[in-house]
Short mmCIF file of C-alpha atoms and ligand atoms in Angstrom, two decimals:
data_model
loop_
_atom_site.label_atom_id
_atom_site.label_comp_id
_atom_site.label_asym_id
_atom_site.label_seq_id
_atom_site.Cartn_x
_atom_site.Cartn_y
_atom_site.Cartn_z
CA UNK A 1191 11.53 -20.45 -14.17
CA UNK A 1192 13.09 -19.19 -10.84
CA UNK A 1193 10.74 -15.95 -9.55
CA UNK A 1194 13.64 -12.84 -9.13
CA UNK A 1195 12.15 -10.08 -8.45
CA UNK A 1196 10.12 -7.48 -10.04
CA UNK A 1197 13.39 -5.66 -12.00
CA UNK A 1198 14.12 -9.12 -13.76
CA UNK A 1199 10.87 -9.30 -13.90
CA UNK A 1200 10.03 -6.24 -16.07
CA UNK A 1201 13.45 -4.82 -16.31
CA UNK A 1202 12.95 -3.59 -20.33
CA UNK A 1203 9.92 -1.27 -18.69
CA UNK A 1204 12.30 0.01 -16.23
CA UNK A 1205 15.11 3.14 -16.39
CA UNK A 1206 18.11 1.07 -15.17
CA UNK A 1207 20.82 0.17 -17.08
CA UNK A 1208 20.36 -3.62 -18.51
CA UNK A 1209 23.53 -5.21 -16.28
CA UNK A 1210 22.32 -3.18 -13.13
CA UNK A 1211 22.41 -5.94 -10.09
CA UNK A 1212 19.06 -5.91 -8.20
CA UNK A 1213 19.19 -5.37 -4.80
CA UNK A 1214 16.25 -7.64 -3.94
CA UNK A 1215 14.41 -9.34 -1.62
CA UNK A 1216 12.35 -11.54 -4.13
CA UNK A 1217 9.26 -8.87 -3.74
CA UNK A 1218 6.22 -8.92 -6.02
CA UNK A 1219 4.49 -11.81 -7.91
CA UNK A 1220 2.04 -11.31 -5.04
CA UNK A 1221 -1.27 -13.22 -5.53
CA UNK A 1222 -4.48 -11.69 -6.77
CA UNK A 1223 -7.22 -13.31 -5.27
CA UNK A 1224 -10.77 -13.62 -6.38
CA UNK A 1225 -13.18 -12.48 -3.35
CA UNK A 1226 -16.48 -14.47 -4.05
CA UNK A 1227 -17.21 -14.52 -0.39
CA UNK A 1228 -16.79 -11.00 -0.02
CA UNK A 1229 -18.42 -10.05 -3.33
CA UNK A 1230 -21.38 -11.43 -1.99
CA UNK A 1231 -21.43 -10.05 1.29
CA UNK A 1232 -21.51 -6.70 -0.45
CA UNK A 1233 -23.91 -7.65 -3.12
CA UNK A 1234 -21.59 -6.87 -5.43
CA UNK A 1235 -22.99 -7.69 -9.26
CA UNK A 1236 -19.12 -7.07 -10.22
CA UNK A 1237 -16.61 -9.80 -10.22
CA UNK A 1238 -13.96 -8.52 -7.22
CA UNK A 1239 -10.29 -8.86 -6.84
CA UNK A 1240 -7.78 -8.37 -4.21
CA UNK A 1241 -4.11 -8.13 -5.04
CA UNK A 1242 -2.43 -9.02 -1.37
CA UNK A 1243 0.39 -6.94 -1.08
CA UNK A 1244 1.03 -7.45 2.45
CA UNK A 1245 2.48 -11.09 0.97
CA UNK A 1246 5.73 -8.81 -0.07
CA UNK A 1247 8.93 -9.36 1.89
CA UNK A 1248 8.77 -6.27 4.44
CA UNK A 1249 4.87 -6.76 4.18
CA UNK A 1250 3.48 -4.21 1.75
CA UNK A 1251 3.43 -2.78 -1.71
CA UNK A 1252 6.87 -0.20 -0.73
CA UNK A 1253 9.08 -3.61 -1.34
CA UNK A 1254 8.21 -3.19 -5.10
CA UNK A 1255 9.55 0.80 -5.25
CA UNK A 1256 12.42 0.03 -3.00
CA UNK A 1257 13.85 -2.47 -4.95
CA UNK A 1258 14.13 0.18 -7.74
CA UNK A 1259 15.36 3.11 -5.92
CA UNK A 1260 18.13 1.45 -3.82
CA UNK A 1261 19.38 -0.47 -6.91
CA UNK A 1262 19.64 3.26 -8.37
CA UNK A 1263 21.13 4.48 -5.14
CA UNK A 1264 23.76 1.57 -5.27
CA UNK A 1265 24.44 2.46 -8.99
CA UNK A 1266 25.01 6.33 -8.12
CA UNK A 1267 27.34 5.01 -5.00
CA UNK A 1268 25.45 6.65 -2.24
CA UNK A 1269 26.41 6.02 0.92
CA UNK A 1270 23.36 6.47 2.94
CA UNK A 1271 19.31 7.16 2.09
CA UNK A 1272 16.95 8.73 4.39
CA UNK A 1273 12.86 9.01 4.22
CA UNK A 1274 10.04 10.04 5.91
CA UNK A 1275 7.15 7.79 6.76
CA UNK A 1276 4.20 6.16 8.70
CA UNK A 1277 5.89 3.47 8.88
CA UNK A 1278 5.80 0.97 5.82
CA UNK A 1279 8.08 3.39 3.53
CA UNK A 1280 10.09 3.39 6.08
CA UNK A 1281 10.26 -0.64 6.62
CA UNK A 1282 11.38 -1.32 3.61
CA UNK A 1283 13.72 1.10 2.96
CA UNK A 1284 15.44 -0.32 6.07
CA UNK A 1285 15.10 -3.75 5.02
CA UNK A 1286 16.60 -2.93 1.19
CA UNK A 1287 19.14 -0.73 2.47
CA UNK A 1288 20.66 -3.86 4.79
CA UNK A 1289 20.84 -5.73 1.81
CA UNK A 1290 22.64 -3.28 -0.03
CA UNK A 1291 24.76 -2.88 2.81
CA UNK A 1292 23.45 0.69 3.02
CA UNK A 1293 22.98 3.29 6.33
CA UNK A 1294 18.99 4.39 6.35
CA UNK A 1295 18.25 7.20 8.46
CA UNK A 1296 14.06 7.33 8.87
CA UNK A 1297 12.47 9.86 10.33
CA UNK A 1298 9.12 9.29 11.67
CA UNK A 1299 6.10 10.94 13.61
CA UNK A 1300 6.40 10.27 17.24
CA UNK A 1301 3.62 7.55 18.91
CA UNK A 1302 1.52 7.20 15.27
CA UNK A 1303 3.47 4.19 14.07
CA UNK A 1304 1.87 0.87 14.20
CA UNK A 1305 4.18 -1.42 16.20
CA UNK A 1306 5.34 -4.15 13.48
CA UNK A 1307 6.34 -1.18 11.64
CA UNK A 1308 8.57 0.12 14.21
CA UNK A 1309 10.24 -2.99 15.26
CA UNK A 1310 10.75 -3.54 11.60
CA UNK A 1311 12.63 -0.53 11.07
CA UNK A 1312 14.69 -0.83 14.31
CA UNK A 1313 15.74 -4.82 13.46
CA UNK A 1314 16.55 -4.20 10.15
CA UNK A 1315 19.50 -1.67 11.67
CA UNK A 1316 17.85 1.91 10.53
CA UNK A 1317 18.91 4.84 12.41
CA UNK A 1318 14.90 5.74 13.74
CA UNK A 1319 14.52 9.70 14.28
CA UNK A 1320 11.22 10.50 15.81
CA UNK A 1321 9.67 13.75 15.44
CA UNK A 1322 7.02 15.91 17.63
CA UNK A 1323 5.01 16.34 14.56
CA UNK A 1324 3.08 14.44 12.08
CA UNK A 1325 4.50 12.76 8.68
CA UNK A 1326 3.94 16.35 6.66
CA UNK A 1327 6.53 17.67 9.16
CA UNK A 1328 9.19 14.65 8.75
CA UNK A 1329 8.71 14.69 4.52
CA UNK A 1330 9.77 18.53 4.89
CA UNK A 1331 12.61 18.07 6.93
CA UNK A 1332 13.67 15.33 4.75
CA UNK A 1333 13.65 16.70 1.40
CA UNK A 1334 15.44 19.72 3.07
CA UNK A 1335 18.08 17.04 4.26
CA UNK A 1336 18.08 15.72 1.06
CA UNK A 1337 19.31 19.33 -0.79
CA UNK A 1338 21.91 19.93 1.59
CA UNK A 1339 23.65 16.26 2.00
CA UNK A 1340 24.44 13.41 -0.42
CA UNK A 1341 21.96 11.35 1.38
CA UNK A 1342 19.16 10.00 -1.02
CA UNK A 1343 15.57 10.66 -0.39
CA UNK A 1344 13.96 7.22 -0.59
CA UNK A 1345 9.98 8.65 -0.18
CA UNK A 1346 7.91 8.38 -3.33
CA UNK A 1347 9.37 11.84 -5.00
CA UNK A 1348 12.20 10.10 -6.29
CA UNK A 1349 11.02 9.33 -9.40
CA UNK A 1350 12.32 5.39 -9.29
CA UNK A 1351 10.16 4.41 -6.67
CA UNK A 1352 7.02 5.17 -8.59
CA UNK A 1353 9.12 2.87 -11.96
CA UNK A 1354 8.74 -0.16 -9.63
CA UNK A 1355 5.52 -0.07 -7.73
CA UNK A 1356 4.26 0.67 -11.57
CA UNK A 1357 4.50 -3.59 -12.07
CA UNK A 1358 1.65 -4.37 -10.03
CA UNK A 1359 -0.34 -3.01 -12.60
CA UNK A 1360 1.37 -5.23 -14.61
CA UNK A 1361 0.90 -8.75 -13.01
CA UNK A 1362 -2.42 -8.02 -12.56
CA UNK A 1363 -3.39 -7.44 -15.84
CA UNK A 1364 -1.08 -10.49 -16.89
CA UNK A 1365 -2.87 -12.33 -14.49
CA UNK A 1366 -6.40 -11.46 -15.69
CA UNK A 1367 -5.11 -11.28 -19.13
CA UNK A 1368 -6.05 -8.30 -19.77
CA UNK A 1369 -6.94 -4.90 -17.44
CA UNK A 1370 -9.69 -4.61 -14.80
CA UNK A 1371 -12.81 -2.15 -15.47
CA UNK A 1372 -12.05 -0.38 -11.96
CA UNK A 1373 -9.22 -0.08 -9.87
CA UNK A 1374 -9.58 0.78 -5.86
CA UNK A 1375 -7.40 1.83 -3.83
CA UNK A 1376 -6.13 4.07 -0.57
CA UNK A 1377 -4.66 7.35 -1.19
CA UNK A 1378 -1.79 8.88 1.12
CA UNK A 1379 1.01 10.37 -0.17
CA UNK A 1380 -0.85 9.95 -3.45
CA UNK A 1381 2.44 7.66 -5.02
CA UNK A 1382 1.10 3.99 -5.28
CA UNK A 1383 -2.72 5.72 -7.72
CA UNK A 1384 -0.23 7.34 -9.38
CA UNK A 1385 2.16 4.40 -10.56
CA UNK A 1386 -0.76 1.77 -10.76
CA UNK A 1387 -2.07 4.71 -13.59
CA UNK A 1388 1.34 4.37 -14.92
CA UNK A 1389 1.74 1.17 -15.28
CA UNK A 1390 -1.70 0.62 -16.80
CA UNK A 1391 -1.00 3.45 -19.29
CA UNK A 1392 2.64 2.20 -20.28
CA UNK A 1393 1.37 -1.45 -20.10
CA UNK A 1394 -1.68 0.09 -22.72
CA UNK A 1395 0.30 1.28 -24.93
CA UNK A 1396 2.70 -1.76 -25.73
CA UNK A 1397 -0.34 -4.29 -25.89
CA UNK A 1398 -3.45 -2.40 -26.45
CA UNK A 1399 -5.02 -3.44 -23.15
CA UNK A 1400 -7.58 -0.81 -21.64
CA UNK A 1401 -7.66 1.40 -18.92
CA UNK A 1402 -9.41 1.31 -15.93
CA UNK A 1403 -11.08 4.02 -13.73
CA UNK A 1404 -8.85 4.77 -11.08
CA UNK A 1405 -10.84 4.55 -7.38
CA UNK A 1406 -9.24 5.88 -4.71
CA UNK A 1407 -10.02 6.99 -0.85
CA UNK A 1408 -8.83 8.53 2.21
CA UNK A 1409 -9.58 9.04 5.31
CA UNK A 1410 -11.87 11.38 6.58
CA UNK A 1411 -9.88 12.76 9.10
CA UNK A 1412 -6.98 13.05 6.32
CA UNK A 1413 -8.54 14.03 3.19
CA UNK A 1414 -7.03 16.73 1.51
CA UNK A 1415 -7.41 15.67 -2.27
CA UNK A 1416 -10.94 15.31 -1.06
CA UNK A 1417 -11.61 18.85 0.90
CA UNK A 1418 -9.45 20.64 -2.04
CA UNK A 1419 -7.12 21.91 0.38
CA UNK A 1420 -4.53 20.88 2.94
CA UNK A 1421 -5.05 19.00 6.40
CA UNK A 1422 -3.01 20.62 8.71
CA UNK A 1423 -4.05 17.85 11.53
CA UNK A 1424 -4.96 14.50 9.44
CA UNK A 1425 -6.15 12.07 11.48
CA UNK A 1426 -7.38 8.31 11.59
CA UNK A 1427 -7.16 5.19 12.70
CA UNK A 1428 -5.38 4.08 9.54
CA UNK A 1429 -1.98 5.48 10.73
CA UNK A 1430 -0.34 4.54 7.14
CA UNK A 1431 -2.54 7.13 5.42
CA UNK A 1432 -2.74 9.82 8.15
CA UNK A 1433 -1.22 12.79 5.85
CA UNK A 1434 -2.49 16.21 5.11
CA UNK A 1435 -0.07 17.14 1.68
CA UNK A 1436 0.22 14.39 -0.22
CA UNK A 1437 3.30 14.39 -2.59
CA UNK A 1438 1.88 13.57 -5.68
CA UNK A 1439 -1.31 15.47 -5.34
CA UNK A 1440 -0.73 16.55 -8.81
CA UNK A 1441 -0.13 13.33 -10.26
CA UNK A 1442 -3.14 12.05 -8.40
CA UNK A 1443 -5.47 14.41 -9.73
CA UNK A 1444 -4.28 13.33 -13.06
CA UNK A 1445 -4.46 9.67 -12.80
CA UNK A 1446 -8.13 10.35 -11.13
CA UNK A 1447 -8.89 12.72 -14.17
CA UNK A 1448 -7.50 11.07 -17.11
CA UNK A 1449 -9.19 7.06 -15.88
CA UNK A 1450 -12.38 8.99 -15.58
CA UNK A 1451 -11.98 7.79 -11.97
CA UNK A 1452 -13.51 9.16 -8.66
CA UNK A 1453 -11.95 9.77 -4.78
CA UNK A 1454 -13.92 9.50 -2.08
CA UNK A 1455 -13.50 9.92 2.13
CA UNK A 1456 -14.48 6.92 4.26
CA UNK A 1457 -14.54 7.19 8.25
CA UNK A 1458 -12.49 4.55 10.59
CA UNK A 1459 -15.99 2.53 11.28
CA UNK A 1460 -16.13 2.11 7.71
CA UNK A 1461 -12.25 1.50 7.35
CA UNK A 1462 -12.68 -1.15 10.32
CA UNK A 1463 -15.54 -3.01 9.04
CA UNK A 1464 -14.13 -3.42 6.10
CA UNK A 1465 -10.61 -4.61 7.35
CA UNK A 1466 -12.61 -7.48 9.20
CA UNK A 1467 -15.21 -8.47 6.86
CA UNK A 1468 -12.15 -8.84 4.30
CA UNK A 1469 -10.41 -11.22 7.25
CA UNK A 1470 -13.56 -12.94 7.87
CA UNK A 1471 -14.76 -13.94 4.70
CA UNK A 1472 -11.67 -14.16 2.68
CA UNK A 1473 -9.65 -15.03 5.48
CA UNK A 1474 -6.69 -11.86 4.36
CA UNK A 1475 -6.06 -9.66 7.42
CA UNK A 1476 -4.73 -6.37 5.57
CA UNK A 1477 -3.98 -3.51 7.50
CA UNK A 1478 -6.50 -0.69 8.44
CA UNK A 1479 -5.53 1.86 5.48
CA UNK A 1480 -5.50 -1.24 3.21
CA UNK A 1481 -9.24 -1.64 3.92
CA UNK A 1482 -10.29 1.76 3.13
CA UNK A 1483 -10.12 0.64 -0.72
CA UNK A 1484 -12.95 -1.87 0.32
CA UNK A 1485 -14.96 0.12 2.23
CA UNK A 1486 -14.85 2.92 -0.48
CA UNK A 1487 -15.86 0.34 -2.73
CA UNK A 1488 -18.66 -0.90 -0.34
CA UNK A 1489 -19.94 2.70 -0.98
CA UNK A 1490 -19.76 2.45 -4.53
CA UNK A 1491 -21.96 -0.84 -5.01
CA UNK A 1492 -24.42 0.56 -2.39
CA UNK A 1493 -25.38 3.25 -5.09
CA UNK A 1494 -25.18 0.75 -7.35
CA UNK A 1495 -22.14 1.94 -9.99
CA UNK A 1496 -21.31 -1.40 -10.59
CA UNK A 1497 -22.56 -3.69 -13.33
CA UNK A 1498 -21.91 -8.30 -13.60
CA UNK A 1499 -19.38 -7.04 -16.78
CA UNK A 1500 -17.19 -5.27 -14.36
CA UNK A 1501 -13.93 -6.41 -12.69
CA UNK A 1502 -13.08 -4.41 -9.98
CA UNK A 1503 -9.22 -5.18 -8.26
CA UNK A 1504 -8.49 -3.76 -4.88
CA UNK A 1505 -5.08 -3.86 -3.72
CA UNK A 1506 -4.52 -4.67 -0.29
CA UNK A 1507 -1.83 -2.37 0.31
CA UNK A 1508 0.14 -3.99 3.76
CA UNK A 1509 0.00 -6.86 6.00
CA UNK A 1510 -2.33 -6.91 9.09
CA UNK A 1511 0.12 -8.51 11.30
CA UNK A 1512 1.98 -4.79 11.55
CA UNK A 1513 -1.25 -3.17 13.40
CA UNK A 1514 -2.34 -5.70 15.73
CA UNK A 1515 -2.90 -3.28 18.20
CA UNK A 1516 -5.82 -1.10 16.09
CA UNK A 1517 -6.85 -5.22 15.36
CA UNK A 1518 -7.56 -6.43 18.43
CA UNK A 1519 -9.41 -3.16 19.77
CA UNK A 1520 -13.05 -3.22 20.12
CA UNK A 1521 -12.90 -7.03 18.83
CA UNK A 1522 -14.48 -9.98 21.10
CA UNK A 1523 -11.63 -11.21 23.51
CA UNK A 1524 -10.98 -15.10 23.62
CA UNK A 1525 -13.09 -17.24 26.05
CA UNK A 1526 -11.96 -18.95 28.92
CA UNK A 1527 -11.98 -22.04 30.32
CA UNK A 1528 -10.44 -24.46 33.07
CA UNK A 1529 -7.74 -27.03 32.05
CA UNK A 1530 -10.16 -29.73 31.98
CA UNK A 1531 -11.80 -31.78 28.52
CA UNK A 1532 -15.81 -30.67 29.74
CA UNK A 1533 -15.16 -26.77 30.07
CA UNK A 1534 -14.07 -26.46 27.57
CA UNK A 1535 -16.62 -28.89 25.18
CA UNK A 1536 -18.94 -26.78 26.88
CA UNK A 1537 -17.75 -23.63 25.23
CA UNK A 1538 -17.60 -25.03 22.32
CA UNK A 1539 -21.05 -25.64 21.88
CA UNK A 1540 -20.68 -28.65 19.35
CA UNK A 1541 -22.31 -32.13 19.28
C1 LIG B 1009 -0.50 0.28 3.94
O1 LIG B 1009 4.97 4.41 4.65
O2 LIG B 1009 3.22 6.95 3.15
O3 LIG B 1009 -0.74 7.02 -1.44
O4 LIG B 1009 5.38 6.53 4.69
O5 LIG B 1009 1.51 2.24 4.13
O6 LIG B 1009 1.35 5.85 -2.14
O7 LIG B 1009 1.26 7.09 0.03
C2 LIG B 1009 2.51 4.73 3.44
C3 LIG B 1009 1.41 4.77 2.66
C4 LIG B 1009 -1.58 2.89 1.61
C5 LIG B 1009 -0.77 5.06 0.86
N1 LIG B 1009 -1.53 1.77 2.33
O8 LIG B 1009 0.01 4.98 -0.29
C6 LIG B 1009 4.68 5.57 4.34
C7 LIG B 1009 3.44 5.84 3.60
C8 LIG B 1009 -0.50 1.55 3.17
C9 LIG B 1009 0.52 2.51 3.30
C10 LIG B 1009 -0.62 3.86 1.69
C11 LIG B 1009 0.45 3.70 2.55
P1 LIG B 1009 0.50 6.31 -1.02
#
């Protein structure tokens, strides 16, 4: 049958009415890929996952939300939607709100957005506000915007944004036919842990699948569900996840409490190892935040919480073709060679 997005997709687990027209782009049905190479690289006795998110239409997991929240936003008749972001949030809403023939406003922290990001939210026609100050800043000027205009706040505290990233929880476990024993993932804003829980607990209760633990990191330099208190200057590499106040700390805590899960810090060596051993053996180039649920899980199997009956899925949260600025740093620059057949045999090294 013809793939139409995630709200024909799972449209009886969603809150919109049943003759609501999606305004898609085709996102989800991303594929979850089995990471042998990887597993062993780790030494991993647990079989490993990746659900590749960055295959969604803007390029990561926000497509699935922002299907959901501008197909509300149509429904109500707004006129215009607004967030604040990193940069990925902000992507899509751009993208979704073209579609829906939609203004986006986006207001964004000035020189910490990777540059696919940018140029998405620029070509897709969103007016771009840049702030002196970091995303904490631009999600508190927003949801002030957002009381005193019609203008709809499209960040993950509007409620239909976590409804539709809640269905990759879904096609994984449809894919594995049933749920995995752990699920890893980056924390920022705290919205996607809390609507994977979601969707495993809603998905639970129709079909009796289990639950898994919930696994989720941040970045040292931005880890305030970590420390137990707010980052007033988050830092790190992993731009998408540089935020001090997460949203849904609350929610997180929750998910984290209720799945028996854990949260844990990585640094931006570990965060960068992990984003190229993922594109090395696997051959998935993710973006740096994406990586940190791979690296936290590198942690994990290093103190050995892992056993050969567990299935352990990390999503991959956005594409690494938006960063390839933090990709190319520090990374060992092409070779060079004259226009001529021998120079370049010679570099090649091969019989
Ligand atoms: C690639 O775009 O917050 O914990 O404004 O882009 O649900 O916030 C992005 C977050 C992980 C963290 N990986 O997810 C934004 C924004 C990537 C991201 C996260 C983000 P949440």
């Amino acid at each position: 049958m013809k793939y139409s997005g995630v709200i024909s997709r799972y449209r009886e687990y969603l809150p919109l009415p049943g003759d609501a027209e999606p305004i898609t782009l085709l996102e989800g049905n991303t594929p979850l890929i089995e990471a042998d190479n990887l597993r062993r690289a780790l030494g991993a006795p647990c079989k490993i996952f990746l659900k590749f998110e960055g295959a969604n239409p803007t390029g990561s997991f926000k497509d699935r939300g922002m299907t959901v929240a501008m197909t509300k936003a149509v429904l109500d008749r707004a006129e215009a939607v607004i967030c604040a972001s990193t940069g990925n949030t902000s992507a899509s809403a751009a993208a979704y709100a073209a579609k829906a023939g939609l203004n986006a406003f986006v207001v964004l922290p000035k020189g910490k957005i990777a540059v696919g990001k940018m140029a998405q939210a620029l070509i897709y026609g969103a007016k771009v506000i840049e702030i002196d100050g970091n995303f904490d800043d631009a999600l508190r000027i927003v949801r002030e915007i957002g009381e005193k205009t019609k203008v709809v706040i499209v960040n993950s505290i509007n409620p239909f944004r976590i409804e539709g990233q809640k269905t990759a929880s879904f096609e994984i476990i449809e894919t594995l036919g049933g749920a995995p024993t752990h699920h890893s993932l980056p924390v920022g804003n705290a919205g996607n842990i809390t609507a994977y829980w979601k969707g495993y607990v809603e998905w639970g209760a129709k079909h009796g699948t289990s639950l898994p633990k919930m696994l989720g990191f941040q970045a040292a330099g931005a880890a305030p569900i970590v420390r137990g208190k707010v980052v007033k200057h988050p830092e790190t590499v992993a731009t998408a996840i540089r935020i001090g106040n997460p949203a849904s700390w609350k929610q997180a805590d929750q998910a984290l409490e209720e799945s028996d899960g854990q949260i844990g810090i990585v640094t931006d060596k570990q965060i960068l190892f992990a984003q190229r051993l993922i594109a090395s053996t696997e051959g998935i180039f993710c973006e740096p935040a994406s990586a940190s649920s791979v690296a936290g899980l590198k942690k994990l199997v290093a103190k050995g919480c892992f056993t050969q009956k567990d299935t352990v899925v990390c999503t991959l949260t956005g594409n690494g073709l938006k960063d390839p600025d933090t990709a190319s740093r520090d990374i060992k620059p092409p070779l060079r060679a004259k226009p001529v057949l021998n120079d370049v045999l010679k570099l090649m090294n091969v019989k």
